[in-house]
XYZ file of C-alpha atoms in Angstrom:
575
model
C 12.447 125.333 -137.960
C 16.197 126.072 -137.959
C 15.525 129.584 -136.607
C 13.462 128.163 -133.724
C 16.210 125.697 -132.818
C 18.834 128.458 -132.854
C 16.712 130.699 -130.623
C 16.217 127.793 -128.171
C 19.992 127.295 -127.962
C 20.523 131.028 -127.336
C 17.947 131.054 -124.539
C 19.529 128.017 -122.953
C 22.957 129.648 -123.135
C 21.720 132.836 -121.459
C 19.996 130.798 -118.741
C 23.108 128.753 -117.995
C 25.512 131.700 -118.069
C 23.370 134.272 -116.259
C 21.171 132.126 -114.037
C 22.089 130.190 -110.906
C 25.503 128.732 -111.677
C 26.407 125.151 -110.893
C 29.464 124.500 -108.797
C 32.656 124.641 -110.845
C 35.092 124.005 -108.062
C 35.843 125.845 -104.866
C 38.372 128.532 -104.157
C 40.160 126.291 -101.663
C 40.632 122.593 -101.298
C 38.019 121.899 -98.609
C 35.356 119.243 -98.149
C 32.070 119.877 -99.910
C 28.669 119.376 -98.342
C 27.084 118.269 -101.598
C 28.489 116.375 -104.560
C 26.472 116.435 -107.799
C 26.060 113.351 -109.921
C 29.234 112.653 -111.858
C 31.325 109.653 -112.949
C 33.696 108.424 -110.252
C 37.458 108.570 -110.954
C 39.209 105.815 -109.030
C 42.955 105.861 -108.451
C 44.226 102.357 -109.216
C 46.836 100.669 -107.058
C 50.274 100.062 -108.532
C 49.621 101.874 -111.818
C 50.945 105.193 -113.076
C 48.005 107.450 -113.921
C 48.080 110.796 -115.735
C 45.179 113.263 -115.436
C 44.284 116.591 -117.009
C 43.720 119.509 -114.609
C 41.514 122.295 -116.028
C 42.072 125.840 -114.828
C 39.915 126.886 -111.899
C 38.551 123.411 -111.123
C 39.327 120.752 -108.531
C 39.745 117.176 -109.688
C 39.027 114.333 -107.263
C 40.252 110.771 -107.300
C 39.110 108.156 -104.782
C 40.712 104.997 -103.512
C 40.393 102.484 -100.708
C 43.052 100.331 -99.105
C 43.130 96.592 -98.808
C 42.613 94.972 -95.452
C 45.607 94.675 -93.146
C 47.596 97.325 -95.099
C 49.625 99.252 -92.539
C 51.572 101.654 -94.817
C 50.832 103.496 -98.029
C 52.443 106.105 -100.260
C 50.914 108.534 -102.770
C 53.181 110.224 -105.348
C 52.032 113.251 -107.359
C 54.226 114.731 -110.103
C 53.009 118.001 -111.722
C 53.842 118.499 -115.368
C 55.092 122.027 -116.041
C 52.993 124.312 -113.800
C 52.453 124.433 -110.023
C 49.444 122.681 -108.536
C 47.855 122.259 -105.121
C 46.950 118.776 -103.962
C 45.639 117.323 -100.714
C 45.028 113.849 -99.384
C 42.071 113.365 -97.011
C 40.306 110.421 -95.332
C 36.524 110.240 -95.106
C 35.063 108.211 -92.265
C 31.413 107.198 -92.005
C 29.691 106.437 -88.748
C 27.438 103.892 -90.419
C 27.718 102.217 -93.785
C 24.856 103.061 -96.145
C 22.227 100.347 -96.393
C 22.393 98.291 -99.565
C 18.599 98.479 -99.973
C 18.698 102.294 -100.195
C 17.183 103.498 -103.450
C 17.782 106.936 -104.924
C 15.498 108.778 -107.221
C 18.452 109.018 -109.631
C 21.494 106.859 -110.080
C 24.248 107.956 -107.695
C 27.910 107.018 -107.565
C 29.184 105.194 -104.485
C 31.393 108.127 -103.254
C 28.333 110.389 -103.405
C 26.291 107.915 -101.380
C 29.026 107.887 -98.747
C 29.154 111.653 -98.848
C 25.476 112.047 -97.989
C 25.797 109.812 -94.946
C 26.908 111.125 -91.542
C 30.680 111.142 -91.062
C 33.882 113.151 -90.657
C 36.801 114.047 -92.910
C 40.436 114.449 -91.830
C 43.158 116.045 -93.940
C 46.297 113.905 -94.036
C 48.687 115.763 -96.356
C 48.836 118.931 -98.489
C 51.402 120.312 -100.968
C 51.693 123.306 -103.312
C 54.358 123.543 -106.050
C 55.563 122.059 -109.329
C 57.976 119.424 -108.001
C 57.326 115.730 -107.488
C 55.980 115.125 -103.974
C 55.370 111.845 -102.147
C 53.347 111.237 -99.021
C 54.394 108.137 -97.067
C 52.678 107.186 -93.870
C 50.445 104.739 -92.034
C 46.966 104.002 -93.241
C 44.126 105.864 -91.579
C 42.473 103.049 -89.659
C 38.866 104.285 -89.385
C 38.803 105.623 -92.947
C 36.134 104.375 -95.288
C 37.463 106.107 -98.422
C 40.446 108.321 -99.341
C 40.047 111.446 -101.476
C 42.895 112.930 -103.533
C 42.102 116.479 -104.650
C 44.160 118.282 -107.292
C 43.796 121.855 -108.491
C 46.027 123.899 -110.848
C 47.264 127.256 -109.591
C 47.348 129.269 -112.819
C 46.598 127.436 -116.066
C 45.555 124.088 -117.454
C 48.156 121.412 -116.806
C 48.617 117.703 -116.203
C 49.790 115.623 -113.271
C 50.939 112.037 -112.823
C 49.923 109.996 -109.762
C 50.902 106.663 -108.298
C 49.394 104.756 -105.334
C 51.480 102.162 -103.526
C 50.064 100.018 -100.745
C 52.575 98.571 -98.337
C 55.989 99.511 -97.005
C 59.225 99.906 -98.929
C 59.920 101.670 -102.224
C 57.322 101.339 -104.928
C 59.830 100.815 -107.757
C 57.594 102.681 -110.184
C 59.958 105.637 -110.612
C 63.669 105.415 -111.482
C 66.101 106.225 -108.685
C 68.582 109.068 -109.042
C 72.159 108.839 -107.691
C 73.391 110.814 -104.708
C 74.804 113.394 -107.142
C 71.968 114.088 -109.595
C 73.746 116.946 -111.402
C 74.759 116.962 -115.059
C 78.416 117.949 -115.526
C 80.158 119.523 -118.510
C 83.312 117.710 -119.615
C 84.212 119.840 -122.621
C 82.890 122.736 -124.667
C 83.827 123.399 -128.269
C 82.695 125.687 -131.040
C 79.935 123.337 -132.275
C 79.822 120.567 -129.646
C 79.444 120.009 -125.889
C 80.346 116.829 -123.973
C 78.258 115.948 -120.893
C 78.555 113.372 -118.126
C 76.500 112.319 -115.102
C 76.537 109.700 -112.374
C 74.800 106.441 -113.360
C 71.529 105.503 -111.699
C 71.346 102.490 -109.384
C 68.093 101.500 -111.101
C 70.091 100.805 -114.246
C 73.328 99.396 -112.827
C 71.783 96.799 -110.513
C 69.890 95.043 -113.321
C 71.484 92.514 -115.690
C 72.419 93.841 -119.088
C 69.809 91.686 -120.812
C 66.974 92.839 -118.541
C 67.552 96.572 -118.576
C 64.453 98.577 -119.397
C 65.979 102.012 -118.730
C 67.410 104.575 -121.138
C 69.009 107.971 -120.710
C 67.471 110.714 -122.856
C 69.397 113.954 -123.383
C 67.420 116.986 -124.581
C 68.856 120.359 -125.606
C 67.182 123.745 -126.091
C 68.064 127.444 -126.050
C 65.544 128.708 -123.451
C 65.824 127.021 -120.052
C 66.146 123.741 -118.199
C 63.088 121.571 -117.560
C 62.094 120.152 -114.188
C 60.731 116.889 -115.594
C 60.111 115.073 -118.853
C 56.469 116.125 -119.045
C 57.466 119.797 -118.905
C 60.032 119.205 -121.639
C 57.414 117.518 -123.813
C 54.995 120.401 -123.274
C 57.696 122.921 -124.179
C 58.481 121.055 -127.391
C 54.789 120.847 -128.244
C 54.281 124.583 -127.730
C 57.269 125.385 -129.934
C 55.866 123.215 -132.694
C 52.501 124.924 -132.422
C 54.154 128.337 -132.696
C 56.007 127.222 -135.813
C 52.780 126.016 -137.390
C 51.076 129.329 -136.644
C 53.934 131.243 -138.256
C 53.826 129.130 -141.403
C 50.052 129.015 -141.825
C 47.545 131.684 -140.931
C 44.577 130.628 -138.940
C 41.375 130.514 -140.949
C 38.297 132.108 -139.504
C 35.743 129.503 -138.614
C 32.054 129.984 -137.943
C 31.193 128.935 -134.408
C 27.625 127.989 -133.538
C 25.977 128.181 -130.148
C 25.624 124.451 -129.630
C 29.362 123.560 -129.587
C 29.915 126.265 -126.979
C 27.129 124.863 -124.786
C 28.278 121.311 -125.287
C 31.883 122.132 -124.247
C 30.702 124.182 -121.276
C 28.316 121.409 -120.192
C 30.894 118.660 -120.129
C 33.597 120.789 -118.535
C 31.478 120.916 -115.376
C 32.069 117.246 -114.621
C 35.046 115.185 -113.696
C 35.480 112.741 -116.557
C 37.276 109.481 -116.400
C 38.112 109.484 -120.103
C 41.191 111.745 -119.776
C 43.027 109.384 -117.460
C 46.044 108.032 -119.315
C 47.321 104.524 -118.797
C 51.007 103.534 -118.566
C 50.835 102.207 -122.135
C 49.907 105.683 -123.398
C 52.749 107.211 -121.407
C 55.228 104.746 -122.927
C 54.093 105.739 -126.406
C 54.824 109.401 -125.602
C 58.419 108.561 -124.696
C 58.952 107.099 -128.169
C 58.146 110.459 -129.792
C 60.964 112.304 -128.029
C 63.844 113.450 -130.216
C 66.721 112.694 -127.857
C 70.172 113.773 -128.998
C 71.511 110.828 -126.994
C 69.378 107.800 -126.106
C 71.492 105.050 -124.586
C 72.604 103.477 -121.319
C 75.982 105.234 -121.152
C 76.384 108.190 -118.804
C 78.387 110.263 -121.317
C 76.996 112.173 -124.285
C 78.518 114.499 -126.895
C 76.037 116.934 -128.441
C 77.247 118.117 -131.849
C 76.068 120.364 -134.712
C 75.557 123.348 -132.395
C 75.779 127.013 -133.353
C 78.969 128.821 -132.259
C 78.762 131.491 -129.564
C 75.304 130.341 -128.401
C 74.034 129.338 -124.949
C 72.348 125.932 -124.719
C 70.501 124.170 -121.884
C 70.969 120.421 -121.413
C 68.634 118.057 -119.537
C 69.123 114.355 -118.818
C 66.151 112.085 -118.073
C 66.198 108.445 -117.019
C 63.214 106.761 -118.678
C 61.621 103.548 -117.437
C 60.161 101.989 -120.580
C 58.334 99.301 -118.599
C 56.318 101.600 -116.299
C 56.262 104.671 -118.538
C 57.887 106.842 -115.854
C 61.011 108.994 -115.738
C 63.339 110.819 -113.372
C 65.071 114.112 -114.164
C 68.679 114.978 -113.380
C 69.547 118.544 -112.473
C 70.268 120.104 -115.860
C 73.117 122.377 -116.850
C 73.892 124.974 -119.493
C 76.955 125.888 -121.555
C 78.031 128.590 -124.002
C 79.672 127.315 -127.163
C 82.902 128.965 -128.225
C 82.793 131.677 -130.838
C 84.322 131.221 -134.253
C 87.910 132.231 -134.768
C 87.807 135.738 -136.129
C 89.847 136.123 -139.322
C 92.568 138.721 -139.630
C 91.199 141.952 -141.104
C 93.586 144.213 -143.036
C 92.932 147.942 -143.112
C 92.962 149.449 -146.611
C 94.583 152.852 -146.850
C 93.268 155.630 -149.026
C 94.135 155.000 -152.706
C 96.415 152.073 -151.853
C 96.879 149.552 -154.657
C 96.930 146.087 -153.114
C 97.679 142.709 -154.647
C 95.879 139.756 -153.052
C 97.418 136.288 -153.294
C 95.517 132.999 -153.051
C 97.702 129.963 -152.555
C 96.976 126.973 -154.795
C 95.415 124.138 -152.787
C 95.176 126.318 -149.690
C 92.231 127.444 -147.638
C 89.247 128.867 -149.502
C 88.088 131.070 -146.612
C 89.569 134.059 -148.416
C 90.879 137.389 -147.195
C 89.200 140.140 -145.195
C 89.784 143.880 -145.554
C 88.198 146.976 -144.085
C 87.891 150.447 -145.537
C 86.699 153.704 -143.973
C 85.883 156.466 -146.511
C 86.833 160.025 -145.764
C 84.523 162.997 -145.830
C 81.035 163.626 -144.574
C 79.440 161.881 -147.574
C 80.894 158.510 -146.474
C 81.097 157.363 -150.097
C 83.892 155.513 -151.822
C 84.834 153.467 -154.861
C 86.193 149.928 -154.782
C 87.784 148.623 -157.995
C 88.950 145.055 -158.511
C 90.357 142.990 -161.350
C 91.380 139.344 -161.538
C 94.686 138.460 -163.142
C 93.699 135.011 -164.391
C 91.094 134.442 -167.053
C 90.065 131.043 -165.681
C 89.758 132.255 -162.103
C 86.777 134.008 -160.572
C 87.014 135.990 -157.354
C 83.877 136.535 -155.280
C 83.745 139.832 -153.432
C 81.206 140.458 -150.654
C 80.672 143.894 -149.112
C 79.032 144.160 -145.700
C 78.588 146.735 -142.973
C 77.592 146.099 -139.351
C 76.879 142.453 -140.082
C 74.524 143.202 -143.003
C 75.490 142.154 -146.515
C 75.309 145.053 -148.967
C 76.458 143.523 -152.252
C 78.106 140.430 -153.669
C 79.443 139.712 -157.167
C 82.041 137.737 -159.100
C 85.135 139.494 -160.469
C 87.020 138.322 -163.570
C 89.509 139.913 -165.971
C 87.090 142.752 -166.679
C 87.366 145.665 -164.307
C 84.706 145.705 -161.578
C 83.601 148.939 -159.890
C 81.612 148.815 -156.642
C 80.102 151.988 -155.226
C 80.256 152.369 -151.430
C 77.863 154.758 -149.759
C 75.957 155.221 -146.522
C 78.236 153.566 -143.948
C 81.190 154.709 -141.920
C 83.175 151.517 -142.566
C 82.942 148.500 -144.846
C 84.084 144.900 -144.549
C 85.405 143.437 -147.811
C 85.609 139.656 -148.142
C 87.486 138.125 -151.078
C 87.305 134.398 -151.778
C 88.313 132.301 -154.744
C 85.536 130.579 -156.670
C 87.646 128.422 -159.007
C 91.130 126.990 -159.283
C 93.246 128.247 -162.163
C 96.450 126.577 -163.434
C 99.576 128.747 -163.498
C 100.052 130.759 -166.699
C 103.347 130.722 -168.568
C 103.590 134.415 -169.369
C 104.583 137.661 -167.761
C 102.006 136.979 -165.081
C 104.073 134.069 -163.872
C 106.380 136.511 -162.108
C 103.431 138.191 -160.411
C 102.668 136.733 -156.984
C 98.996 137.687 -156.910
C 95.684 136.701 -158.472
C 93.653 139.902 -158.002
C 94.406 143.569 -157.541
C 92.257 145.978 -155.590
C 92.051 149.631 -154.708
C 89.698 151.611 -152.490
C 89.443 155.378 -152.495
C 87.119 158.032 -151.119
C 84.931 159.645 -153.763
C 84.510 163.310 -152.885
C 81.575 165.135 -154.480
C 80.552 162.139 -156.603
C 77.130 160.591 -156.953
C 78.102 157.271 -158.558
C 80.786 155.212 -160.231
C 82.925 156.830 -162.936
C 82.008 156.141 -166.555
C 84.058 153.690 -168.604
C 84.930 153.792 -172.320
C 82.373 152.113 -174.560
C 85.142 149.841 -175.928
C 88.708 149.069 -174.965
C 89.915 148.346 -178.508
C 92.740 150.366 -180.103
C 92.480 151.180 -183.829
C 95.401 151.888 -186.196
C 95.044 153.560 -189.625
C 96.806 151.786 -192.489
C 96.805 154.865 -194.697
C 98.507 156.882 -191.972
C 101.162 154.212 -191.360
C 104.691 155.181 -192.555
C 108.228 153.917 -192.135
C 108.819 155.786 -188.866
C 105.346 156.628 -187.496
C 101.839 155.282 -186.965
C 98.494 156.784 -185.898
C 96.376 155.221 -183.116
C 92.828 156.000 -182.012
C 90.745 154.875 -179.002
C 87.527 155.755 -177.198
C 87.562 158.048 -174.178
C 84.946 159.240 -171.670
C 83.083 162.455 -170.916
C 85.276 162.991 -167.854
C 88.634 164.679 -168.030
C 91.203 161.893 -167.689
C 94.833 161.190 -168.459
C 95.742 158.652 -171.191
C 99.254 157.225 -171.405
C 100.648 155.277 -174.397
C 103.387 152.663 -174.004
C 105.251 150.810 -176.748
C 107.437 147.722 -176.836
C 109.611 146.580 -179.764
C 108.951 142.951 -180.688
C 111.859 140.706 -181.573
C 112.018 138.205 -184.421
C 110.983 135.248 -182.227
C 108.042 137.055 -180.615
C 104.560 136.696 -182.087
C 102.421 139.626 -182.946
C 99.497 138.245 -180.957
C 99.085 138.319 -177.201
C 100.102 141.145 -174.946
C 100.376 142.177 -171.340
C 97.895 140.816 -168.817
C 94.920 143.175 -168.306
C 95.618 143.474 -164.587
C 99.182 144.710 -165.148
C 99.152 148.488 -164.901
C 101.673 151.237 -165.726
C 103.542 150.431 -162.515
C 104.781 147.237 -164.216
C 106.182 149.109 -167.260
C 109.532 150.793 -167.676
C 109.683 154.552 -168.059
C 111.546 154.105 -171.345
C 108.473 152.396 -172.818
C 106.228 155.382 -172.185
C 105.700 157.348 -175.375
C 103.278 160.105 -174.343
C 100.542 161.085 -171.893
C 97.638 163.381 -172.783
C 94.413 164.653 -171.228
C 91.146 164.211 -173.054
C 87.483 164.956 -172.425
C 84.373 164.822 -174.615
C 80.884 165.413 -173.221
C 79.250 163.503 -176.086
C 80.032 159.802 -175.526
C 79.505 159.000 -179.236
C 82.204 161.453 -180.252
C 84.654 160.663 -177.424
C 87.447 159.530 -179.770
C 91.033 160.653 -179.362
C 94.080 160.013 -181.542
C 97.854 160.030 -181.118
C 100.690 159.999 -183.665
C 103.621 157.877 -182.541
C 106.889 158.766 -184.250
C 110.582 157.836 -184.028
C 109.998 154.225 -185.121
C 112.228 151.970 -187.206
C 111.170 150.814 -190.693
C 109.776 147.266 -191.021
C 109.686 146.625 -187.260
C 106.697 145.317 -185.258
C 105.687 147.276 -182.146
C 103.127 146.469 -179.445
C 101.232 149.470 -178.129
C 99.274 149.723 -174.858
C 97.031 152.561 -173.693
C 96.198 153.129 -170.026
C 93.377 155.279 -168.728
C 94.723 156.989 -165.594
C 91.812 158.001 -163.344
C 91.589 160.033 -160.196
C 89.570 157.229 -158.554
C 90.221 153.539 -158.969
C 92.918 151.486 -160.588
C 94.075 152.316 -164.148
C 92.205 150.727 -167.045
C 94.251 148.948 -169.690
C 93.070 148.856 -173.297
C 93.614 145.762 -175.411
C 97.158 145.566 -176.766
C 97.628 146.553 -180.411
C 100.486 145.262 -182.601
C 101.481 147.389 -185.631
C 104.411 146.948 -188.094
C 105.900 149.984 -189.796
C 106.401 150.081 -193.548
C 109.729 148.853 -194.950
C 109.809 151.301 -197.856
C 108.362 154.736 -198.069
């Protein structure tokens, strides 16, 4: 049974699509000799009416005038696309007899159409702007026909019929200067102004039913409020399609036939009343909705072009009038000062306490065809973290926090790099040797020729002393090295009676902060086996029973020197 029903629907579809087609509208707006049976769409007097205009079809609305009406006006406002509309008067030689019976029920306009008569075209317009015909009534006319047809795609149009002379008062009036002006443009805000409408100013404050609505977008200005609403709706639909993929749905033959069947007729159900139009105005997200003719639009993106439209909305009639919109380019953000880092330059970066947290910007351009480099950083305060962000051509490459431990960042693949340093925490001032240092982080950038990655670091930065090898005038120290050939320098400092044996120099303080008289020795060391990369040094010429603090620095070809943890050793008093 289901198969027979499906085959019947398929046959009916083929017959309707391939057989003699029913009229779906004419290529031009001209009178027809025959009108099929369809519901009649009447254009009411004194009411704003909105109608849907399907692509490729002509919609008709009929109206008659009251007796003794000398003047009339018909206003048609397309939504967002151009339309073609005409106004014609149909005159019958004789009225149809009331006793006439039809084999099928006919609408009154169709009965008039079948009778003998003439039709005169009164007005025609093509475009997407609001157009109003004002003129005398056509005396011999029996019925007026308003035909509307979209030019390209489906759209909507709003119509209003006014019988009599004088303004209809259904649409707000614009001032003599309907342009929107720009008072000021900032980095994230734009201030607009416009001349007030007489429709709003001539009413008492308690009886005002008008509001200004300011809309902003990044694409273009809108001709009217309906076009703006359609643009917003389309953007929302695009967003929904991006977020959720459309599911494939099974479509049967009957829904296709049903839609095609009803699209052949002019329906009265898609006529919208003024109450429905008023409800649509409430859904608008106006950045300014008030009676003042000044508006400041904020929270904009810097260095971006925006389009601003102002609409005067009549809440009582559900109509609106559009000012001539404007556009403005917000100012770009203030570009921070960028310091160029020189090859191998050791730089100290200072962050003022309580100052701006925007940080500092540096740029570095590696040498050589490999375009690779090494960036080393180290914070000088244990309670302070420095965030470093590396980017190139507006794209972020890496980002990490830097503390007292040495950080090595490998740069490769770009001709130049932008380095952004910003403070993550606030550290109190330290009462030690660092107090004389006017910086919170040190940094060095150097080109890495013939390297494939960052240099290796020692497995531990602890210094070991041997008690059995300690004498009255010498000690023996040992520390871990690396598999790369590097220079190690040992420094010593004699501790006084009031100085404790704990503590030491800050990790970020390198050999440049030490006196040459404190340097004991420098030696090269290399061991390919990391587990056996241990080197020793015998420090002589010491005084008996005296405490010394020893520091070892790993001097590398690339990057800042690495400081081992300080080691305090006291020589023997008696030997």
